Amino acid sequence: MMRTIGLLGGMSWESSAEYYRLLNEETRERLGGHHCAKSILLTVDFADIEAMQREGRWDDAAHALAEAATGLERAGADMVLLCTNTMHRVADAIEAAVDVPFVHLVDATARRVAAAGITTVGLLATRFTMEMDFYRDRMRHHGVEVMVPDEPDRTIVHDVIYQELTQGRIEDSSREEYRRIIAGLARRGAQGVILGCTEITLLVGPADSPVPVFDSTRIHVETAVELALGGPA
């Protein structure tokens, strides 16, 4: 029997929709027929969370998301997925608030990168994820070093996420910029590239990169479905 996957979403809703789609596609691929994932989706208001990010109120964000995660557990979730890369900045607080497993996105991604024999990887994500230590330190525990774009390219990557992708805009000019930035990371020695923000997968994919691409969202989902079906986390 499949366990129930709790999705803590709304950051942005485009991200949550992508999680829900991938979750059900992965379940159907594994089980066939009319199977879909047993899941519960709880969404927060991204406007509130984005203001906390911008104002550096990470403790407030941790409290809000930890409270939401306990709501998922009370509703019957057997595990919790935080459907965003950036807010894994407060993952420890969320994990501590629940008794069910918290499926950590960075751990899942790092294991996949390391299994591919890659030791240096480029990261495209929000400014918070690229510039704070929480992502790179967690990756380093798995033997993977993280490389991020230089300025002004970090600003371009961040602004495209917040000004376009999280608002449902997909611009060809931004796709070209991302391709240029990915190529630059590869020239600097990145053996692969992590798409470290769910919405980025709406813009670019493996065909846009000269090195292997690791879609953190898809990896997170695959890990969760494996766990829900009784496999290893």
GROMACS .gro file of C-alpha atoms in nm:
model
  233
    1MET     CA    1   0.000   0.000   0.000
    2MET     CA    2   0.128   0.344  -0.088
    3ARG     CA    3   0.192   0.583   0.198
    4THR     CA    4   0.048   0.934   0.187
    5ILE     CA    5   0.285   1.209   0.074
    6GLY     CA    6   0.238   1.550   0.233
    7LEU     CA    7   0.324   1.842   0.006
    8LEU     CA    8   0.403   2.173   0.171
    9GLY     CA    9   0.358   2.411  -0.121
   10GLY     CA   10   0.252   2.752  -0.241
   11MET     CA   11   0.607   2.883  -0.295
   12SER     CA   12   0.505   2.949  -0.572
   13TRP     CA   13   0.182   2.778  -0.682
   14GLU     CA   14   0.350   2.713  -1.018
   15SER     CA   15   0.607   2.512  -0.826
   16SER     CA   16   0.337   2.320  -0.640
   17ALA     CA   17   0.156   2.238  -0.963
   18GLU     CA   18   0.479   2.098  -1.105
   19TYR     CA   19   0.532   1.885  -0.794
   20TYR     CA   20   0.178   1.749  -0.815
   21ARG     CA   21   0.212   1.667  -1.184
   22LEU     CA   22   0.547   1.492  -1.145
   23LEU     CA   23   0.434   1.305  -0.836
   24ASN     CA   24   0.140   1.151  -1.015
   25GLU     CA   25   0.331   1.082  -1.336
   26GLU     CA   26   0.604   0.903  -1.139
   27THR     CA   27   0.348   0.696  -0.949
   28ARG     CA   28   0.163   0.595  -1.266
   29GLU     CA   29   0.492   0.504  -1.436
   30ARG     CA   30   0.582   0.274  -1.149
   31LEU     CA   31   0.241   0.120  -1.081
   32GLY     CA   32   0.066   0.153  -1.416
   33GLY     CA   33  -0.304   0.162  -1.487
   34HIS     CA   34  -0.506   0.432  -1.316
   35HIS     CA   35  -0.275   0.465  -1.017
   36CYS     CA   36  -0.198   0.809  -0.880
   37ALA     CA   37  -0.014   0.925  -0.570
   38LYS     CA   38  -0.184   0.935  -0.233
   39SER     CA   39  -0.110   1.292  -0.133
   40ILE     CA   40  -0.217   1.593   0.069
   41LEU     CA   41  -0.130   1.942  -0.052
   42LEU     CA   42  -0.118   2.236   0.186
   43THR     CA   43  -0.032   2.574   0.035
   44VAL     CA   44   0.086   2.885   0.213
   45ASP     CA   45   0.055   3.236   0.073
   46PHE     CA   46   0.377   3.302  -0.117
   47ALA     CA   47   0.333   3.678  -0.071
   48ASP     CA   48   0.382   3.629   0.303
   49ILE     CA   49   0.682   3.400   0.263
   50GLU     CA   50   0.845   3.619  -0.003
   51ALA     CA   51   0.820   3.920   0.230
   52MET     CA   52   0.990   3.719   0.506
   53GLN     CA   53   1.268   3.622   0.264
   54ARG     CA   54   1.319   3.977   0.146
   55GLU     CA   55   1.321   4.118   0.498
   56GLY     CA   56   1.549   3.847   0.639
   57ARG     CA   57   1.281   3.718   0.877
   58TRP     CA   58   1.389   3.356   0.847
   59ASP     CA   59   1.280   3.267   1.202
   60ASP     CA   60   0.927   3.382   1.118
   61ALA     CA   61   0.934   3.177   0.801
   62ALA     CA   62   1.060   2.872   0.991
   63HIS     CA   63   0.774   2.905   1.242
   64ALA     CA   64   0.511   2.945   0.968
   65LEU     CA   65   0.631   2.647   0.769
   66ALA     CA   66   0.684   2.426   1.072
   67GLU     CA   67   0.325   2.497   1.176
   68ALA     CA   68   0.204   2.415   0.826
   69ALA     CA   69   0.399   2.089   0.829
   70THR     CA   70   0.235   1.981   1.153
   71GLY     CA   71  -0.098   2.047   0.983
   72LEU     CA   72  -0.003   1.804   0.709
   73GLU     CA   73   0.091   1.544   0.966
   74ARG     CA   74  -0.240   1.588   1.151
   75ALA     CA   75  -0.422   1.551   0.819
   76GLY     CA   76  -0.265   1.208   0.769
   77ALA     CA   77   0.060   1.263   0.579
   78ASP     CA   78   0.312   0.983   0.630
   79MET     CA   79   0.599   1.206   0.516
   80VAL     CA   80   0.655   1.573   0.435
   81LEU     CA   81   0.804   1.730   0.122
   82LEU     CA   82   0.883   2.101   0.123
   83CYS     CA   83   0.808   2.198  -0.239
   84THR     CA   84   1.076   2.464  -0.276
   85ASN     CA   85   1.455   2.476  -0.276
   86THR     CA   86   1.499   2.816  -0.113
   87MET     CA   87   1.295   2.744   0.197
   88HIS     CA   88   1.513   2.446   0.279
   89ARG     CA   89   1.703   2.726   0.450
   90VAL     CA   90   1.466   2.649   0.741
   91ALA     CA   91   1.437   2.273   0.685
   92ASP     CA   92   1.579   2.186   1.027
   93ALA     CA   93   1.292   2.364   1.201
   94ILE     CA   94   1.035   2.187   0.985
   95GLU     CA   95   1.194   1.848   1.037
   96ALA     CA   96   1.202   1.901   1.414
   97ALA     CA   97   0.831   1.991   1.420
   98VAL     CA   98   0.703   1.663   1.273
   99ASP     CA   99   0.729   1.299   1.375
  100VAL     CA  100   0.697   1.164   1.020
  101PRO     CA  101   0.997   1.157   0.782
  102PHE     CA  102   1.100   1.485   0.623
  103VAL     CA  103   1.231   1.412   0.272
  104HIS     CA  104   1.518   1.658   0.233
  105LEU     CA  105   1.554   1.789  -0.122
  106VAL     CA  106   1.925   1.873  -0.096
  107ASP     CA  107   2.017   1.528   0.035
  108ALA     CA  108   1.824   1.359  -0.244
  109THR     CA  109   1.986   1.580  -0.508
  110ALA     CA  110   2.335   1.542  -0.365
  111ARG     CA  111   2.307   1.163  -0.362
  112ARG     CA  112   2.204   1.164  -0.728
  113VAL     CA  113   2.490   1.396  -0.826
  114ALA     CA  114   2.746   1.191  -0.633
  115ALA     CA  115   2.614   0.866  -0.784
  116ALA     CA  116   2.687   1.012  -1.128
  117GLY     CA  117   3.051   1.052  -1.029
  118ILE     CA  118   3.030   1.433  -1.029
  119THR     CA  119   3.225   1.622  -0.765
  120THR     CA  120   3.177   1.983  -0.883
  121VAL     CA  121   2.837   2.109  -0.986
  122GLY     CA  122   2.697   2.443  -1.092
  123LEU     CA  123   2.386   2.574  -0.917
  124LEU     CA  124   2.110   2.792  -1.061
  125ALA     CA  125   1.864   2.907  -0.798
  126THR     CA  126   1.735   3.210  -0.613
  127ARG     CA  127   1.992   3.451  -0.474
  128PHE     CA  128   1.921   3.315  -0.126
  129THR     CA  129   2.003   2.959  -0.229
  130MET     CA  130   2.308   3.056  -0.435
  131GLU     CA  131   2.462   3.290  -0.179
  132MET     CA  132   2.374   3.139   0.160
  133ASP     CA  133   2.564   2.843   0.299
  134PHE     CA  134   2.278   2.602   0.370
  135TYR     CA  135   2.274   2.444   0.022
  136ARG     CA  136   2.646   2.424  -0.047
  137ASP     CA  137   2.726   2.297   0.304
  138ARG     CA  138   2.470   2.018   0.278
  139MET     CA  139   2.602   1.921  -0.066
  140ARG     CA  140   2.957   1.920   0.066
  141HIS     CA  141   2.858   1.657   0.324
  142HIS     CA  142   2.798   1.428   0.027
  143GLY     CA  143   3.134   1.509  -0.133
  144VAL     CA  144   2.998   1.757  -0.388
  145GLU     CA  145   3.130   2.111  -0.427
  146VAL     CA  146   2.892   2.381  -0.551
  147MET     CA  147   2.980   2.656  -0.798
  148VAL     CA  148   2.749   2.953  -0.860
  149PRO     CA  149   2.746   3.220  -1.133
  150ASP     CA  150   2.938   3.542  -1.083
  151GLU     CA  151   2.765   3.877  -1.070
  152PRO     CA  152   2.578   4.014  -1.255
  153ASP     CA  153   2.461   3.669  -1.365
  154ARG     CA  154   2.335   3.575  -1.017
  155THR     CA  155   2.108   3.878  -1.031
  156ILE     CA  156   1.979   3.774  -1.372
  157VAL     CA  157   1.902   3.421  -1.253
  158HIS     CA  158   1.726   3.549  -0.940
  159ASP     CA  159   1.526   3.821  -1.114
  160VAL     CA  160   1.400   3.586  -1.383
  161ILE     CA  161   1.267   3.355  -1.111
  162TYR     CA  162   1.086   3.623  -0.912
  163GLN     CA  163   0.983   3.864  -1.186
  164GLU     CA  164   0.889   3.611  -1.452
  165LEU     CA  165   0.869   3.241  -1.364
  166THR     CA  166   0.683   3.270  -1.033
  167GLN     CA  167   0.437   3.497  -1.211
  168GLY     CA  168   0.373   3.257  -1.498
  169ARG     CA  169   0.589   3.434  -1.758
  170ILE     CA  170   0.820   3.231  -1.984
  171GLU     CA  171   1.047   3.455  -2.194
  172ASP     CA  172   1.270   3.333  -2.480
  173SER     CA  173   1.524   3.606  -2.399
  174SER     CA  174   1.556   3.473  -2.044
  175ARG     CA  175   1.604   3.120  -2.176
  176GLU     CA  176   1.897   3.246  -2.384
  177GLU     CA  177   2.046   3.416  -2.079
  178TYR     CA  178   2.018   3.099  -1.875
  179ARG     CA  179   2.182   2.900  -2.155
  180ARG     CA  180   2.469   3.148  -2.160
  181ILE     CA  181   2.509   3.129  -1.782
  182ILE     CA  182   2.503   2.748  -1.781
  183ALA     CA  183   2.769   2.739  -2.053
  184GLY     CA  184   2.981   2.976  -1.844
  185LEU     CA  185   2.959   2.747  -1.541
  186ALA     CA  186   3.067   2.453  -1.758
  187ARG     CA  187   3.367   2.649  -1.887
  188ARG     CA  188   3.466   2.722  -1.527
  189GLY     CA  189   3.473   2.352  -1.446
  190ALA     CA  190   3.119   2.251  -1.349
  191GLN     CA  191   3.072   1.885  -1.443
  192GLY     CA  192   2.695   1.918  -1.412
  193VAL     CA  193   2.431   2.177  -1.330
  194ILE     CA  194   2.159   2.165  -1.065
  195LEU     CA  195   1.833   2.338  -1.147
  196GLY     CA  196   1.789   2.443  -0.786
  197CYS     CA  197   1.455   2.617  -0.813
  198THR     CA  198   1.142   2.435  -0.923
  199GLU     CA  199   1.028   2.707  -1.160
  200ILE     CA  200   1.357   2.696  -1.356
  201THR     CA  201   1.247   2.367  -1.511
  202LEU     CA  202   0.971   2.562  -1.683
  203LEU     CA  203   1.240   2.756  -1.872
  204VAL     CA  204   1.538   2.527  -1.939
  205GLY     CA  205   1.626   2.158  -1.934
  206PRO     CA  206   1.891   1.907  -2.042
  207ALA     CA  207   1.883   2.027  -2.404
  208ASP     CA  208   1.995   2.371  -2.290
  209SER     CA  209   2.314   2.254  -2.118
  210PRO     CA  210   2.651   2.120  -2.241
  211VAL     CA  211   2.684   1.918  -1.915
  212PRO     CA  212   2.441   1.686  -1.733
  213VAL     CA  213   2.144   1.859  -1.572
  214PHE     CA  214   2.004   1.758  -1.234
  215ASP     CA  215   1.644   1.863  -1.188
  216SER     CA  216   1.614   1.890  -0.809
  217THR     CA  217   1.234   1.884  -0.823
  218ARG     CA  218   1.214   1.562  -1.022
  219ILE     CA  219   1.480   1.400  -0.803
  220HIS     CA  220   1.290   1.505  -0.489
  221VAL     CA  221   0.968   1.357  -0.625
  222GLU     CA  222   1.131   1.031  -0.733
  223THR     CA  223   1.284   0.993  -0.387
  224ALA     CA  224   0.949   1.053  -0.219
  225VAL     CA  225   0.762   0.804  -0.438
  226GLU     CA  226   1.029   0.543  -0.370
  227LEU     CA  227   0.983   0.599   0.003
  228ALA     CA  228   0.603   0.598  -0.025
  229LEU     CA  229   0.614   0.261  -0.200
  230GLY     CA  230   0.828   0.112   0.073
  231GLY     CA  231   1.176   0.162  -0.072
  232PRO     CA  232   1.474   0.346   0.079
  233ALA     CA  233   1.450   0.721   0.140
   0.00000   0.00000   0.00000
